[in-house]
Tab-separated table of C-alpha atoms and ligand atoms in Angstrom:
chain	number	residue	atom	x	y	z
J	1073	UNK	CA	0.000	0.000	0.000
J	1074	UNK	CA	1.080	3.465	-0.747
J	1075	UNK	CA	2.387	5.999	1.841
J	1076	UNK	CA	-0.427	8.239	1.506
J	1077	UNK	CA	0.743	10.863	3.409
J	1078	UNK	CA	4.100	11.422	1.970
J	1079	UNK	CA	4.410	13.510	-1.092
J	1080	UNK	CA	5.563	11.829	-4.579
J	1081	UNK	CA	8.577	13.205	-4.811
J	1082	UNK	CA	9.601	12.408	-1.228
J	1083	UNK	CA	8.702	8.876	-1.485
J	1084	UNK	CA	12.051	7.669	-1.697
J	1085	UNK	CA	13.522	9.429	1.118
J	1086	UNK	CA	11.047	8.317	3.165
J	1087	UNK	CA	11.181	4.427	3.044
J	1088	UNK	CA	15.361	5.481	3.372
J	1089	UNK	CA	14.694	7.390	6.775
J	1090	UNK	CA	12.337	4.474	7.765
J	1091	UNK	CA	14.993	1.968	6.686
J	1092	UNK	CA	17.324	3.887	8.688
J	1093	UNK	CA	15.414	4.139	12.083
J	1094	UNK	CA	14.455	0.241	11.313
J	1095	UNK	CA	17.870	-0.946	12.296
J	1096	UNK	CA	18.809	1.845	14.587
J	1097	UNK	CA	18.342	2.856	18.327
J	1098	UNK	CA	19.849	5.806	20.121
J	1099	UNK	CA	19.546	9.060	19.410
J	1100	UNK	CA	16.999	9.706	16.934
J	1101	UNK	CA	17.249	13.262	16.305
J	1102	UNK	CA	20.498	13.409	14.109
J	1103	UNK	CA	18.866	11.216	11.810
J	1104	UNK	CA	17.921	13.510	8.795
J	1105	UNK	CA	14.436	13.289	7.879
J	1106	UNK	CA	12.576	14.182	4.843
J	1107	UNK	CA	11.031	17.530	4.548
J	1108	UNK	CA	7.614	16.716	4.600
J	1109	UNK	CA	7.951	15.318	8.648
J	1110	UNK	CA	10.323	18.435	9.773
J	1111	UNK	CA	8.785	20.639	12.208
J	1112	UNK	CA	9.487	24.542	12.832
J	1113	UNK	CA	9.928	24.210	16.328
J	1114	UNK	CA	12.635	23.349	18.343
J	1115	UNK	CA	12.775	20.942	21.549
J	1116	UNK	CA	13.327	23.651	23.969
J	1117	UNK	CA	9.901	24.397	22.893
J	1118	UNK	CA	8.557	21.600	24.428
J	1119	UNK	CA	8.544	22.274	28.338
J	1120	UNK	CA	5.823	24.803	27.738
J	1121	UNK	CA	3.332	21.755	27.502
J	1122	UNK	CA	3.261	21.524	31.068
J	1123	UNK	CA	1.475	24.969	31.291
J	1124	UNK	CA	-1.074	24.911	28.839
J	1125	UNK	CA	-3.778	24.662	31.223
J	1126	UNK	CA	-2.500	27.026	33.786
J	1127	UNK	CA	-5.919	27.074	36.073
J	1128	UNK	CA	-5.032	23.264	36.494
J	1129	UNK	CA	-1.472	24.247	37.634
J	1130	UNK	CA	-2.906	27.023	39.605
J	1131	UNK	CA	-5.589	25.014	41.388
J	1132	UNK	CA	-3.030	22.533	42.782
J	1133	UNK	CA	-2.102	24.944	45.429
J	1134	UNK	CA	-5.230	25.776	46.256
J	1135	UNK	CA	-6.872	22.273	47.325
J	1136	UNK	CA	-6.165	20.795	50.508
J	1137	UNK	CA	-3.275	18.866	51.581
J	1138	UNK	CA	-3.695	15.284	51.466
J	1139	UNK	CA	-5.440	13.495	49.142
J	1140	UNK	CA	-7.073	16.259	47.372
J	1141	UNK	CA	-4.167	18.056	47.005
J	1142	UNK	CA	-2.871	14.576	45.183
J	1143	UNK	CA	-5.903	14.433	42.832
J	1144	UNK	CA	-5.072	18.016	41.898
J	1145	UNK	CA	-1.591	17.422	40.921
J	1146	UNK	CA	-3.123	14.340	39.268
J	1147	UNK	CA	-5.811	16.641	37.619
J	1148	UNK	CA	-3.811	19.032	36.290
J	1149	UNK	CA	-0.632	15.972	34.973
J	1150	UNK	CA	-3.336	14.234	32.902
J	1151	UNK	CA	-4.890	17.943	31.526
J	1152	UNK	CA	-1.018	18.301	30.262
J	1153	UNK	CA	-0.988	15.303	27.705
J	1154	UNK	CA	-3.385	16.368	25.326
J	1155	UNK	CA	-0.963	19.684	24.429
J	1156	UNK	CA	2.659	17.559	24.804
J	1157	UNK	CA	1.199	14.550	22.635
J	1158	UNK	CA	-1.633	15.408	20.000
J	1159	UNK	CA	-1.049	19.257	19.309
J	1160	UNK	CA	0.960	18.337	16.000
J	1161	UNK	CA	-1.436	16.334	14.684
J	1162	UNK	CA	-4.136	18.849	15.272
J	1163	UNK	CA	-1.860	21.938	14.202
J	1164	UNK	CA	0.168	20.135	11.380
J	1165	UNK	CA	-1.460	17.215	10.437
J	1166	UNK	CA	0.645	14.394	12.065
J	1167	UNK	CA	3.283	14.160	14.627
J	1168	UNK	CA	6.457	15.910	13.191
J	1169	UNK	CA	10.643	15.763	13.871
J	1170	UNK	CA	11.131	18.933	15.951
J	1171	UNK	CA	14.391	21.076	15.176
J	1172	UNK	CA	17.282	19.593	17.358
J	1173	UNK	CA	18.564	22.288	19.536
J	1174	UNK	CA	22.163	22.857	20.355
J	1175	UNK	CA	23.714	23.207	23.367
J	1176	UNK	CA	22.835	26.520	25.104
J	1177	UNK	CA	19.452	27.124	23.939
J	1178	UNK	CA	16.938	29.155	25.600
J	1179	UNK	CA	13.658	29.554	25.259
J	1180	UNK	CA	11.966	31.856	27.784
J	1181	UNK	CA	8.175	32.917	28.605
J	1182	UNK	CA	4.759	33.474	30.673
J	1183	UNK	CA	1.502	33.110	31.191
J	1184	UNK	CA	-0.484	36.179	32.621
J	1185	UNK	CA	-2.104	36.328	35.693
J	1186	UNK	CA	-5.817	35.697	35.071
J	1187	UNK	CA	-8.901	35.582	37.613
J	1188	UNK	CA	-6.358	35.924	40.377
J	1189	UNK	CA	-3.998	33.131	39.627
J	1190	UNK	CA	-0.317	34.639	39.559
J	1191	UNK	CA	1.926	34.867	36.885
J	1192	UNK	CA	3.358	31.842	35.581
J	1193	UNK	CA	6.697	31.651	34.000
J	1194	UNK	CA	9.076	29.387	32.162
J	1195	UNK	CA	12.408	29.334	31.670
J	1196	UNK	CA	13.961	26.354	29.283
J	1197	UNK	CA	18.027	25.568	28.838
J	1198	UNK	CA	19.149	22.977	26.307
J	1199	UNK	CA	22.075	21.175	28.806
J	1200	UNK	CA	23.157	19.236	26.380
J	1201	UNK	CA	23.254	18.131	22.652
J	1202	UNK	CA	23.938	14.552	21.883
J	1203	UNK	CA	22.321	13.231	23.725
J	1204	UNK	CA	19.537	16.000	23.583
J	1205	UNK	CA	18.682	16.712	27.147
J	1206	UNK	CA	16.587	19.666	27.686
J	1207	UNK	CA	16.118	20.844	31.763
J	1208	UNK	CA	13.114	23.361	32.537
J	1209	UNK	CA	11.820	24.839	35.702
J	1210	UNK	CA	7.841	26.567	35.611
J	1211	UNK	CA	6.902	29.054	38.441
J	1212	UNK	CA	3.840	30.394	39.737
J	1213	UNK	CA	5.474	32.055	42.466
J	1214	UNK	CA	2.371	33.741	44.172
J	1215	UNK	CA	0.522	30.133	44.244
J	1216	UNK	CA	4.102	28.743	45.677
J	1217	UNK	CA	4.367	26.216	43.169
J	1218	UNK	CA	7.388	25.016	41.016
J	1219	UNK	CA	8.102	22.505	38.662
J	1220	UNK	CA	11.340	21.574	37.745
J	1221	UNK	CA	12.693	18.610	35.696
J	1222	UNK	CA	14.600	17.668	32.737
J	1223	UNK	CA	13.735	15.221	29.563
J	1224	UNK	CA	15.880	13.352	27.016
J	1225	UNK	CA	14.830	10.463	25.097
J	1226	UNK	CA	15.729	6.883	24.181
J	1227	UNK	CA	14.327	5.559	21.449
J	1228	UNK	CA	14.180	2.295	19.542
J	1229	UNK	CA	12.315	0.198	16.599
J	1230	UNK	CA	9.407	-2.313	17.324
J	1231	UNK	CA	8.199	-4.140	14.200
J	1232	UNK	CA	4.627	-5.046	14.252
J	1233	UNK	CA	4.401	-6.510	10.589
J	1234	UNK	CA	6.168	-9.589	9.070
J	1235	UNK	CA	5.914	-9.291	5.355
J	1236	UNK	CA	8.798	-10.762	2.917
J	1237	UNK	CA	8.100	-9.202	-0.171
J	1238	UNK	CA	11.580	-7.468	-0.437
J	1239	UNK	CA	14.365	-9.800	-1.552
J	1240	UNK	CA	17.456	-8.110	-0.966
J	1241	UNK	CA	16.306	-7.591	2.971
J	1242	UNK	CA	13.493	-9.427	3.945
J	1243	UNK	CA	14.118	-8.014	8.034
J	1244	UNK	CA	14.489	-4.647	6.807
J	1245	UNK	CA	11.249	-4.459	4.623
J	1246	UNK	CA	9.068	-6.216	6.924
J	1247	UNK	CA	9.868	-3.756	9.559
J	1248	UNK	CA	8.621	-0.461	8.128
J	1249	UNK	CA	5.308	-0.880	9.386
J	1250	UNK	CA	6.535	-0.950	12.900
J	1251	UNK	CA	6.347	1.691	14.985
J	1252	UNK	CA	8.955	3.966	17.018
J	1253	UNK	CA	9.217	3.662	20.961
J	1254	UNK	CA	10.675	6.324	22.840
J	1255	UNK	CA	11.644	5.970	26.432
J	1256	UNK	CA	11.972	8.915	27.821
J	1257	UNK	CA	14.616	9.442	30.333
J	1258	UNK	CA	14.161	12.259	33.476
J	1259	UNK	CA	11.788	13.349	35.696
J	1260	UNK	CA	9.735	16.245	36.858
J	1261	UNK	CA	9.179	17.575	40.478
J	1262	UNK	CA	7.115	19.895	41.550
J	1263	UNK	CA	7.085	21.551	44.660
J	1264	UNK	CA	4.335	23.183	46.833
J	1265	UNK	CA	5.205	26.398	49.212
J	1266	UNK	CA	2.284	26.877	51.089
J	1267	UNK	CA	2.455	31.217	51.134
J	1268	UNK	CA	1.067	30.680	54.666
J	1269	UNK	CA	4.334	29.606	55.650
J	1270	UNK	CA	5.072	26.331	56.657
J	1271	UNK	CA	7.326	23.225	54.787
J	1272	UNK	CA	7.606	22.560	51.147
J	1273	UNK	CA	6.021	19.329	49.497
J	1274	UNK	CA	7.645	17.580	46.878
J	1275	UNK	CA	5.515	15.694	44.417
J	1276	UNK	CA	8.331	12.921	42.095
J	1277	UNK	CA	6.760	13.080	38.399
J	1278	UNK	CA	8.020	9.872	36.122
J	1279	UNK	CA	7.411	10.215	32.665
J	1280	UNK	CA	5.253	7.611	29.677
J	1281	UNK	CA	6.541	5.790	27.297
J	1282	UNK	CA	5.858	6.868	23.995
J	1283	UNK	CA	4.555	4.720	20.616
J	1284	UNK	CA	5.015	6.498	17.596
J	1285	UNK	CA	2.759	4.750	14.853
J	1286	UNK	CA	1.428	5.268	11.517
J	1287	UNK	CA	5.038	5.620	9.937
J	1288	UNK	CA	4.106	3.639	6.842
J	1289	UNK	CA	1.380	5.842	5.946
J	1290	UNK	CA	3.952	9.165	6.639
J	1291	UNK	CA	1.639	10.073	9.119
J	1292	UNK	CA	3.087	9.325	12.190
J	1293	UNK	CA	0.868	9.821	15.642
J	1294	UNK	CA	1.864	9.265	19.447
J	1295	UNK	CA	0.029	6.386	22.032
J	1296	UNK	CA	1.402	6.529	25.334
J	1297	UNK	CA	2.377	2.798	27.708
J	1298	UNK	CA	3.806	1.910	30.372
J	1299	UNK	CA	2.592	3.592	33.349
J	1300	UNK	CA	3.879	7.175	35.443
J	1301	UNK	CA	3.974	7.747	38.987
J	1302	UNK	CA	3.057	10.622	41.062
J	1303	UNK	CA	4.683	10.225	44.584
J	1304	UNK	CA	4.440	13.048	46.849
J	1305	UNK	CA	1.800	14.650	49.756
J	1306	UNK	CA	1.121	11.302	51.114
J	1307	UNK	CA	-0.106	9.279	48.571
J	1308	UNK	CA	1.024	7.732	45.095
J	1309	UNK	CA	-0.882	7.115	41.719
J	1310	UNK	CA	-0.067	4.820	39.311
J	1311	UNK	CA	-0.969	5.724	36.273
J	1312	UNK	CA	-1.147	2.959	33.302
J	1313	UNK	CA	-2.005	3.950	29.903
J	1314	UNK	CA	-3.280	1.841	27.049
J	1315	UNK	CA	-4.618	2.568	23.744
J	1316	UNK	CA	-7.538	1.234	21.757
J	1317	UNK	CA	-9.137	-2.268	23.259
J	1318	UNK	CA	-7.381	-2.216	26.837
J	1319	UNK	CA	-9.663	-0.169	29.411
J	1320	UNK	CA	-12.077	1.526	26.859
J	1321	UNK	CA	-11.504	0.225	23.485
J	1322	UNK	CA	-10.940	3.414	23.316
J	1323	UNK	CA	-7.380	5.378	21.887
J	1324	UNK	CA	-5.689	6.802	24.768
J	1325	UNK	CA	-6.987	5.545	27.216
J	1326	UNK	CA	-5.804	5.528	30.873
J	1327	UNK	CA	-6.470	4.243	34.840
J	1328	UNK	CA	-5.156	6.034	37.645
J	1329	UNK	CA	-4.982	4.660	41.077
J	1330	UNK	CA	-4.554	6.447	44.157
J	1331	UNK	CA	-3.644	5.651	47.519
J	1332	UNK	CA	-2.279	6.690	50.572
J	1333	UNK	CA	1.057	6.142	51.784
J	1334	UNK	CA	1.408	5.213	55.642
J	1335	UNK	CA	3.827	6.306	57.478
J	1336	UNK	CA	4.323	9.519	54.867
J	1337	UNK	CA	1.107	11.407	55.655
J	1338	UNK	CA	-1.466	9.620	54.126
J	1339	UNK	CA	-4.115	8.845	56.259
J	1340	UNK	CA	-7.974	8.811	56.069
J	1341	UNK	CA	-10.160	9.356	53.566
J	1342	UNK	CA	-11.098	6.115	50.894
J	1343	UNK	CA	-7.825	4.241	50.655
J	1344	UNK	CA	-8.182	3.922	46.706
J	1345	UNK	CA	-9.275	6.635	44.544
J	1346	UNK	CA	-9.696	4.961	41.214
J	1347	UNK	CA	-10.140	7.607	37.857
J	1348	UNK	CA	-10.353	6.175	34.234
J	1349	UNK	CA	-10.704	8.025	30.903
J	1350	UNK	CA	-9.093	9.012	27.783
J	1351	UNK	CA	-6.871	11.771	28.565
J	1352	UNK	CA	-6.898	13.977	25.311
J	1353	UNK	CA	-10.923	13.709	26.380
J	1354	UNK	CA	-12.052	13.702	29.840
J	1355	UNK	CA	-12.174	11.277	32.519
J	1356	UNK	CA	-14.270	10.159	35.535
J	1357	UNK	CA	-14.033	8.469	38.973
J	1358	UNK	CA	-15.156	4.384	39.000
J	1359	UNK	CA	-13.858	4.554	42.912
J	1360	UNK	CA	-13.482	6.538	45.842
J	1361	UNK	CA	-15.599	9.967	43.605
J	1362	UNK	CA	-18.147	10.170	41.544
J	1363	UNK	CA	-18.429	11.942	38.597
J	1364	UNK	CA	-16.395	14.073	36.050
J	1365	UNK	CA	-12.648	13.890	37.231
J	1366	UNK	CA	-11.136	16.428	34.102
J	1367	UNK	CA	-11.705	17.639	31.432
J	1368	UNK	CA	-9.371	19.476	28.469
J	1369	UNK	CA	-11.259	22.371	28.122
J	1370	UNK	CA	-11.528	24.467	25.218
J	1371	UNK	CA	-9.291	27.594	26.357
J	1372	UNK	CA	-5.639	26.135	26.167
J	1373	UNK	CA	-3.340	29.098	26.963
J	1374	UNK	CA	0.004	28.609	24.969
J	1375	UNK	CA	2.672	30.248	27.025
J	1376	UNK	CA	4.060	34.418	25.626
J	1377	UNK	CA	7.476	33.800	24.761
J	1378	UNK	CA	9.878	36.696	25.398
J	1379	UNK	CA	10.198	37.687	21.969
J	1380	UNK	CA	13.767	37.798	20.880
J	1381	UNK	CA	13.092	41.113	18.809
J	1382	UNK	CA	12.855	42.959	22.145
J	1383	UNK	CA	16.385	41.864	22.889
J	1384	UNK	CA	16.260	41.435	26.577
J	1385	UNK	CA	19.370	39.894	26.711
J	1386	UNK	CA	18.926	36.686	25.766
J	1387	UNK	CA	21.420	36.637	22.739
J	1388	UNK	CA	21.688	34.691	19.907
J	1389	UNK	CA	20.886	31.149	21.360
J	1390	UNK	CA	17.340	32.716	22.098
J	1391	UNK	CA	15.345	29.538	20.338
J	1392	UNK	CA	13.217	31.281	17.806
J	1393	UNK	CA	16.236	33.944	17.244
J	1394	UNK	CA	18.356	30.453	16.346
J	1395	UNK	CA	16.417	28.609	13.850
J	1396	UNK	CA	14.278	31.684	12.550
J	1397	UNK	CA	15.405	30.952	8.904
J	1398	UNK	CA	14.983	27.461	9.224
J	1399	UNK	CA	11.496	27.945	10.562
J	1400	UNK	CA	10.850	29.973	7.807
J	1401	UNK	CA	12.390	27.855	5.276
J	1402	UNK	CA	10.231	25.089	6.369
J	1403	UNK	CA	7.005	26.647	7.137
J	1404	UNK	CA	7.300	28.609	3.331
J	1405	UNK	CA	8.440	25.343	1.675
J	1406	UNK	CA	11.667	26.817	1.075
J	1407	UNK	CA	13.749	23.672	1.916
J	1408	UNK	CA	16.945	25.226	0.300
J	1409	UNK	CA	17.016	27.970	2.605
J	1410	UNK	CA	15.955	25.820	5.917
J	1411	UNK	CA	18.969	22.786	4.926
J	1412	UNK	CA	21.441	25.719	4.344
J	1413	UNK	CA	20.836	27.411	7.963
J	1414	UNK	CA	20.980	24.636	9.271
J	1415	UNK	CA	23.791	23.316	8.123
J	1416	UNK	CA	25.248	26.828	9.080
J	1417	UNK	CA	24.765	26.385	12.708
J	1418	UNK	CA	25.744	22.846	12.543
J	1419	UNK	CA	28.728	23.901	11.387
J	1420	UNK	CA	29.115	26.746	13.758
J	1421	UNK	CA	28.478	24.479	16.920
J	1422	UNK	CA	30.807	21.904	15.728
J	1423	UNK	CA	33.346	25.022	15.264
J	1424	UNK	CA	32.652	26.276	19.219
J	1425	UNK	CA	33.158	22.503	20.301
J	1426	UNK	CA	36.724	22.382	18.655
J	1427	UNK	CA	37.616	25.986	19.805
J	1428	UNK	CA	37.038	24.855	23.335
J	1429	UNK	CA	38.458	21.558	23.409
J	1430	UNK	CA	41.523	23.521	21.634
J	1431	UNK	CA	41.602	26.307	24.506
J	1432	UNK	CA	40.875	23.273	27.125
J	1433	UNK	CA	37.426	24.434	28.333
J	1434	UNK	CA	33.998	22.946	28.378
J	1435	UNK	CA	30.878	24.852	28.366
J	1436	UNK	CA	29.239	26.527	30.870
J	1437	UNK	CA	25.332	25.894	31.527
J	1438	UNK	CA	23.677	29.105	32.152
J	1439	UNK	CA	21.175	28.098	34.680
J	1440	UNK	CA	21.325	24.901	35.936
J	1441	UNK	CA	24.432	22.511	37.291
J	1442	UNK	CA	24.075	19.225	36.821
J	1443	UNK	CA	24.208	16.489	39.492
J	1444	UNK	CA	24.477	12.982	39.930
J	1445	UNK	CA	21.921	12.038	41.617
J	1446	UNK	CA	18.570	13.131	43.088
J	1447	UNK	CA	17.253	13.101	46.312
J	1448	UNK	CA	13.740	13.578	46.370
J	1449	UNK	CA	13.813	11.224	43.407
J	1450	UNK	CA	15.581	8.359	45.441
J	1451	UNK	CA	13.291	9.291	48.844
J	1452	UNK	CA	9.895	9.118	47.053
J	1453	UNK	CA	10.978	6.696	44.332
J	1454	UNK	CA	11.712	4.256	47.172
J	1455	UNK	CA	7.360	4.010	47.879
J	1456	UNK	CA	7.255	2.129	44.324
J	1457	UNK	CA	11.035	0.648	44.232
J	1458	UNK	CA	11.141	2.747	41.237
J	1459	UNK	CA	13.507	1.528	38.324
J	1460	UNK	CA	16.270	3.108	38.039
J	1461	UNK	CA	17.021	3.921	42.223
J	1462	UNK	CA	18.123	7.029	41.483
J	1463	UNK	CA	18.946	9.367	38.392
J	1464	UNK	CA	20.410	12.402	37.478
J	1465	UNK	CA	19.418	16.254	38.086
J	1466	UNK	CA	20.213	19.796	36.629
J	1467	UNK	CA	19.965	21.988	39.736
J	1468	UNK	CA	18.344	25.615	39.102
J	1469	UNK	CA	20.869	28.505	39.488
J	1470	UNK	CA	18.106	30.842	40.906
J	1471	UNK	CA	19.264	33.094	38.227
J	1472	UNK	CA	16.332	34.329	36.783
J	1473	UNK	CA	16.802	37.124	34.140
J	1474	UNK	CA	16.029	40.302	34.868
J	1475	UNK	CA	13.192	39.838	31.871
J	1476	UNK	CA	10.701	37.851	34.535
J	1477	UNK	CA	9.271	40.297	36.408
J	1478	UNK	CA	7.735	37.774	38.854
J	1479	UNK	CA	10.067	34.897	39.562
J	1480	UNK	CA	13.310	37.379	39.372
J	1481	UNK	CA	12.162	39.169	42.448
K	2583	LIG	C1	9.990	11.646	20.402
K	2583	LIG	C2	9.924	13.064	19.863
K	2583	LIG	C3	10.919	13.949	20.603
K	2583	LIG	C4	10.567	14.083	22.081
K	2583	LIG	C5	9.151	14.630	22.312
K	2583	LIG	C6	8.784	14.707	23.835
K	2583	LIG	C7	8.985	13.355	24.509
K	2583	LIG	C8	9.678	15.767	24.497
K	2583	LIG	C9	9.257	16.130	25.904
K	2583	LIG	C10	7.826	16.620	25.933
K	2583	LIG	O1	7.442	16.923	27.253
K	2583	LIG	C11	6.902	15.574	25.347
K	2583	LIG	C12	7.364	15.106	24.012
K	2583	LIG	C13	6.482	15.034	23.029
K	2583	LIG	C14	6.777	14.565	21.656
K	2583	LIG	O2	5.705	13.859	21.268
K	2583	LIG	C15	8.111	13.801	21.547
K	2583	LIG	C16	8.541	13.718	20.077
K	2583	LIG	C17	7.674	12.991	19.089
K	2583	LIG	C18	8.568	12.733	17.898
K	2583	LIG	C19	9.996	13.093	18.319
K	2583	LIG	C20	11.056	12.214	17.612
K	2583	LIG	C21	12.502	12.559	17.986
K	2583	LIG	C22	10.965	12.398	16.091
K	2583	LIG	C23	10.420	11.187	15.416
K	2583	LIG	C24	10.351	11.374	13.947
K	2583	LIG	C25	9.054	10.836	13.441
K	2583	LIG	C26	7.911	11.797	13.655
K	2583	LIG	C27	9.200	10.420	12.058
């Protein structure tokens, strides 16, 4: 069957680039792609998911401590997938390869206050570039909340099909129906200040795995497995997502259970709060509630970005000041001009990376230091034995530029 999707003339480089990712695992953003699947956007991009809904974020500091304070953070974590895992597809047609960003990259912005619920802001570094490992940290400093976490991804090749009508390499051919899974590697936390005064709470955030299917038809679209934990206020929920014919026969689907952890502040109240949906949809309780659990409303907020043009100091690594041609390039169908920035600031990274290994130096992160290990990752991680025991962390400088006018002060 043909690869509907793809364009004629890009046919070719298609089945190559599937060929390519068939018998490859690792890094899958230096892979070069076809023009039809390239995205405008860069990675650093990304983080800005989180926020989309900011009442959600908002309302987490506002319920009560204990479990409703865990169904909020729940609330608002399932509200966020819609926005990190369908938005392509609904604003470009199918899920797309984002721009890879180099080292350095920023990408800075906010979402007003609204109906009382503080500024939000968002501050993005790209900490490193192969592998690509983008860190974040999201404010809301008037509601006391903060997120902070970091993201890179592992993926690899499943194939689903077993077809031999390719002589020269059966195992090849028969896998370009498969589909794309992407571990992702990090974690979130996010941490609640009561304003009151009184001691932080640390909720541990582990991240889905991702399917990536509908590559043979060029029109590639995400299902999330696997299952995420929240760990944090007491109480833990597990939550285990499945697409069509699991919980709902119904595509992206997911069950969330909730309990409370003894002996870490979760006491009373039903001892399983059970919540089961689709989460680009809505979702409702089938124990421990009744009714409507969330829904993704209508009014998704995408986050202001400082805009570069202002030049506030955030130089040339400033995302959208970066790959502005490229952007351009691809968004106008100008793929001449898009592969020959590109190139240029390949070149020019590759050019910094000699110049410092020349003059002995490495760079310098602007706002975060990275650490071994993590703490609160290890302490709450321990209530599910999580896999791995511990991982790595880029710790937040503090350094906010002087272009937040919340967070900085
Ligand atoms: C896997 C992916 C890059 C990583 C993207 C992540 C995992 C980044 C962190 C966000 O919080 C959530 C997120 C959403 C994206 O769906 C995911 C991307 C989807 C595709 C992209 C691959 C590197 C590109 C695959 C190329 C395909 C489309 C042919």
């Amino acid at each position: 069957q043909e690869a509907q999707a793809v364009p004629a003339a890009q046919r070719g480089s298609w089945t190559s680039f599937l060929k390519s990712i068939a018998s490859f695992s690792g890094d899958l953003s230096s892979l070069t792609a076809p023009p039809f699947i390239l995205s405008p956007t860069s990675l650093t991009e990304f983080p800005a998911y989180w926020c989309e809904r900011p009442d959600y974020f908002a309302a987490i500091a506002d319920a009560k401590p204990g479990r409703d304070r865990a169904l909020a953070v729940l609330r608002w974590f399932i509200s966020t997938l819609k926005d990190q895992y369908t938005s392509r597809n609904e604003e470009m047609g199918s899920e797309k390869k984002p721009l890879n960003p180099v080292l350095g990259e920023v990408f800075y912005g906010t979402w007003a206050d609204k109906n009382g619920r503080g500024v939000t802001e968002l501050l993005v570094e790209q900490v490193s570039h192969h592998p690509p490992i983008t860190a974040y940290v999201i404010q809301n400093k008037s509601k006391g909340l903060r997120l902070t976490g970091h993201n890179a991804q592992k993926t690899s090749f499943s194939c689903t099909f077993s077809f031999t009508s390719d002589i020269v390499n059966p195992l090849i051919w028969s896998c370009l129906a498969g589909s794309i899974i992407v571990k992702q590697i990090g974690h979130a936390v996010l941490t609640v200040t009561p304003t009151s005064g009184g001691a932080p709470e640390n909720y541990l955030i582990t991240l889905p795995r991702l399917r990536i299917d509908g590559l043979w038809y060029g029109s590639p679209y995400i299902e999330l497995t696997d299952t995420s934990y929240i760990i944090g206020g007491g109480h833990v929920s597990t939550i285990e997502f499945k697409g069509k014919g699991y919980f709902s026969g119904k595509s992206h689907s997911f069950k969330s259970v909730t309990t409370p952890l003894p002996g870490q502040g979760g006491q009373g109240g039903p001892t399983e709060t059970i919540v089961e949906g689709t989460w680009h949809e809505n979702s409702k309780f089938s124990k421990g509630g009744a009714g409507a659990f969330h829904e993704v409303h209508e009014n998704k907020e995408e986050v202001a970005p400082f805009a570069y043009a202002d030049d506030k100091g955030m130089g040339e690594f400033e995302t959208r000041k970066l790959w502005n041609l490229v952007a351009k390039g691809i968004r106008e169908g100008d793929f001449e001009l898009a592969s020959r920035e590109k190139s240029r600031i390949e070149n020019e990274q590759r050019q910094m990376r000699k110049d410092e290994q020349a003059e002995n130096r490495s760079w310098e992160l602007r706002h975060f230091t990275h650490e071994a290990s993590d703490p609160i990752y290890e302490q709450l991680g321990r209530a599910v034995k999580i896999v791995p025991p511990t991982e790595d962390m880029y710790v937040f400088k503090e350094n906010w530029p002087a272009v937040f006018s919340s967070a900085a002060k």
